[in-house]
Short mmCIF file of C-alpha atoms in Angstrom, two decimals:
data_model
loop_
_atom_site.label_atom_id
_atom_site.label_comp_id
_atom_site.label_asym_id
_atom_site.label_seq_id
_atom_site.Cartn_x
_atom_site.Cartn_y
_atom_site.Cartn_z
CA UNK A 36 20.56 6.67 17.91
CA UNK A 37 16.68 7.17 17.23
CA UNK A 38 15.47 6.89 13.73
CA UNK A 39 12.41 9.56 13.41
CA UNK A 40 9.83 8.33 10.75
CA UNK A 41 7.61 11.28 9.63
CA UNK A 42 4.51 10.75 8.60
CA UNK A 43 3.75 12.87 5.40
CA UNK A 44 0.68 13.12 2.57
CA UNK A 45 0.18 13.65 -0.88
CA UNK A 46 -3.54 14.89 -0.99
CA UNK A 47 -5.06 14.08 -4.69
CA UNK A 48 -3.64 16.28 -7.39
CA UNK A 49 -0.03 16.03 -5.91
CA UNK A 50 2.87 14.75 -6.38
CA UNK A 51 5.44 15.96 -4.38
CA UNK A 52 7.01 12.09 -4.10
CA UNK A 53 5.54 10.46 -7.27
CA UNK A 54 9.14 9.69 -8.61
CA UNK A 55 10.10 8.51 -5.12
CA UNK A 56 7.38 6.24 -4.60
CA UNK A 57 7.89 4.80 -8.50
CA UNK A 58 11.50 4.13 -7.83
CA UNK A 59 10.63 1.88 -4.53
CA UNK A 60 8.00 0.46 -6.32
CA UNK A 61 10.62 -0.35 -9.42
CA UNK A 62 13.56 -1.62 -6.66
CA UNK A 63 10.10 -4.09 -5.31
CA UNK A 64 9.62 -5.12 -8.77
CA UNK A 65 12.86 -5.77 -9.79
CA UNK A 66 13.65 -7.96 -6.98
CA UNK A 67 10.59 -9.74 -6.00
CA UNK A 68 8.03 -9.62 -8.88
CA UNK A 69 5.67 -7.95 -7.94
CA UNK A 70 4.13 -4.57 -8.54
CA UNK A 71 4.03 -4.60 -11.54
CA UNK A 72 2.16 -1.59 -12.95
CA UNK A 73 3.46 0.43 -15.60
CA UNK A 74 5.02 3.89 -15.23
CA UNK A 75 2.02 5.82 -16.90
CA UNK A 76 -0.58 3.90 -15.00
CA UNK A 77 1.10 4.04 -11.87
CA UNK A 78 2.13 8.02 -11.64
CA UNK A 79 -1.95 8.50 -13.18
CA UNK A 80 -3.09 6.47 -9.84
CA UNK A 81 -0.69 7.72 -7.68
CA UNK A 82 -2.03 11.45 -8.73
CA UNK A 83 -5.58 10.74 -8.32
CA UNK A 84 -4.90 9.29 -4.76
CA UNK A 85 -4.34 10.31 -1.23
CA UNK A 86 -0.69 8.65 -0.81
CA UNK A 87 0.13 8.34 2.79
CA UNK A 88 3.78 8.33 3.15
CA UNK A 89 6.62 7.45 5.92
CA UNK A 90 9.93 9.42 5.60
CA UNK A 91 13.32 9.47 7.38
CA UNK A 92 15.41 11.93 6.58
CA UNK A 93 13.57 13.36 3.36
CA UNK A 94 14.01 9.62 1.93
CA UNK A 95 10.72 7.73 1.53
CA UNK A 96 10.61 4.47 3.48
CA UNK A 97 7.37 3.44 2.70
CA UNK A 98 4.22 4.40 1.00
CA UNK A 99 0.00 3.55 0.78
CA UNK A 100 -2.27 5.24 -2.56
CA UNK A 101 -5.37 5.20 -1.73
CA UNK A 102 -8.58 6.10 -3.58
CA UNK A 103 -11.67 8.21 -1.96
CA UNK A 104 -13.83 4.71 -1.15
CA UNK A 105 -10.94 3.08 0.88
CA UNK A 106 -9.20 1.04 -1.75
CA UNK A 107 -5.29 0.61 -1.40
CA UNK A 108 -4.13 0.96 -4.90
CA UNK A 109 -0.31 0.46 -3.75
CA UNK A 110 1.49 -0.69 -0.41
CA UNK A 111 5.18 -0.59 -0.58
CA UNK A 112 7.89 -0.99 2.06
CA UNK A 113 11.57 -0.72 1.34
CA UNK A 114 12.97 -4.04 2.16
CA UNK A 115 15.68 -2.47 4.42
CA UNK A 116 12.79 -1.20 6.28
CA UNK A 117 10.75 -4.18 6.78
CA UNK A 118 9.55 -5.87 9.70
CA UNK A 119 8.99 -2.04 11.95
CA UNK A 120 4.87 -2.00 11.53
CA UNK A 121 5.80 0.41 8.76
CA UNK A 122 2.60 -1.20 6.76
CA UNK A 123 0.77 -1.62 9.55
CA UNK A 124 0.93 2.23 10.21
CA UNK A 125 0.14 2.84 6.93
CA UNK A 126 -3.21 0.85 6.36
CA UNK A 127 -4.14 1.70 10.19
CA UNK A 128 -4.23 5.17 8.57
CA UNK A 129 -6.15 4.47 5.95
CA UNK A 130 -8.87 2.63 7.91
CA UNK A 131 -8.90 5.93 10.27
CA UNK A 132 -10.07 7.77 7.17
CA UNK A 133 -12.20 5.36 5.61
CA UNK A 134 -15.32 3.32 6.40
CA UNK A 135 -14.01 0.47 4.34
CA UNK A 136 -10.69 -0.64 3.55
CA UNK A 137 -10.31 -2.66 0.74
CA UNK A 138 -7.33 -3.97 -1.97
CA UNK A 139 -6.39 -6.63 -4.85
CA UNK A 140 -3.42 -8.72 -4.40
CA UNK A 141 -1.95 -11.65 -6.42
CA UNK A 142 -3.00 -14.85 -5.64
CA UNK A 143 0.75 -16.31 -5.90
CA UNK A 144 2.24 -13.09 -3.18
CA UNK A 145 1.74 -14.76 -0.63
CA UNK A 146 3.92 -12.49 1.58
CA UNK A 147 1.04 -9.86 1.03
CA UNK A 148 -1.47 -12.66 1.89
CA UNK A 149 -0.03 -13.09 4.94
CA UNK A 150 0.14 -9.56 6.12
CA UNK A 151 -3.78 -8.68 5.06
CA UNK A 152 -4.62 -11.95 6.70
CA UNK A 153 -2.21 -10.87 9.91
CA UNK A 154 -4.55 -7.50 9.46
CA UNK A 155 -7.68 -8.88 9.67
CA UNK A 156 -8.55 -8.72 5.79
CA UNK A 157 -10.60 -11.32 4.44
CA UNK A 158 -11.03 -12.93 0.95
CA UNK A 159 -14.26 -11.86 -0.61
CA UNK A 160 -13.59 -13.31 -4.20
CA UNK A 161 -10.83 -14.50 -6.57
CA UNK A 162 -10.53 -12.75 -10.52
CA UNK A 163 -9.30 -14.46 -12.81
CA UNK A 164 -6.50 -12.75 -15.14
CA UNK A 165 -6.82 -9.94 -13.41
CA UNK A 166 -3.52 -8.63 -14.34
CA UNK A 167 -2.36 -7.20 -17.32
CA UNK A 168 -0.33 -10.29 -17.17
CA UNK A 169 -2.92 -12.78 -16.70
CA UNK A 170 -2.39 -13.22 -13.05
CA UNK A 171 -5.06 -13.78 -10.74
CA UNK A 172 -6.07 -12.22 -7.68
CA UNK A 173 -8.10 -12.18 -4.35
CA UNK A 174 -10.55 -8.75 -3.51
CA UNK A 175 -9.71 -8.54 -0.13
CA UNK A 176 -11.48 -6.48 2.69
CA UNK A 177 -10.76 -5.51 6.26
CA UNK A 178 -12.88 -6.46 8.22
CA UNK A 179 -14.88 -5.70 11.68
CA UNK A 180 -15.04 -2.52 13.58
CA UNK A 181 -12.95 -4.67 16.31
CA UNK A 182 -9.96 -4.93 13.97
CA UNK A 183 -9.85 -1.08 12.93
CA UNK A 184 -9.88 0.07 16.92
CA UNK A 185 -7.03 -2.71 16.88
CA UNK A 186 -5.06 -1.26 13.82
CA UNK A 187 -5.57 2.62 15.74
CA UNK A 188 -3.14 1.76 17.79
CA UNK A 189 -0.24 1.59 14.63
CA UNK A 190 -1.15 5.12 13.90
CA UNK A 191 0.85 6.69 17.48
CA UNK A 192 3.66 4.73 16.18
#
């Protein structure tokens, strides 16, 4: 049987999957420890974003916010749909649309490390207690217009 993943958006001022995308977020947190935004904060970005979203069968698989200059806000996978270029897709998307793709990520995930780094992103600088939490983080950005014509070829997926 083929699973069909349709590609969907939430242009800036919608929110047709806000609750959705909180919920994966929440199931993310809950079991790994990360994402760790709070409700009000998250459903404000999530509004003021372009979210790029992956469906199957009206049930959201996976998700990218992303603000006007390229920043990734949020990247989100549900774990039973890990491991199909699902992100991949998503952030090849967003460096169609964007002259610069850039994001934060904790300094301890180092499953998201390895995925940017798998991308192409690089490390420009660590922040300290960057989190409301205290935790640190790396600004990472994508890099090389090599990399983004290798990344177009996740958006046919």
């Amino acid at each position: 049987m083929s699973v069909n993943v349709e590609k969907r958006t939430d242009p800036p001022g919608e929110s047709d999957y806000a609750t959705a995308a909180w919920e994966l977020k929440e199931r993310i947190r809950s079991a790994e420890g990360v994402l760790r935004q709070r409700r009000g904060f998250f459903v404000d970005a999530y509004r003021r974003s372009t979210a790029h979203l992956l469906v199957e069968n009206d049930r959201l698989v996976a998700f990218a916010s992303v603000r006007r200059d390229g920043y990734i806000l949020f990247l989100a996978v549900h774990p039973d749909h890990r491991g199909r270029g699902h992100a991949e897709r998503l952030v090849a998307d967003v460096a169609k649309n964007h002259r610069s793709v850039t994001c934060h990520a904790r300094t301890t995930n180092r499953q998201a490390l390895g995925f940017y780094k798998h991308l192409g992103f690089e490390v420009i600088r660590r922040i300290d207690d960057y989190y409301e939490d205290g935790g640190d983080a790396y600004y990472l950005k994508l890099g090389g217009e090599s990399l983004r014509e290798r990344l177009s070829g996740f958006v046919g997926r």
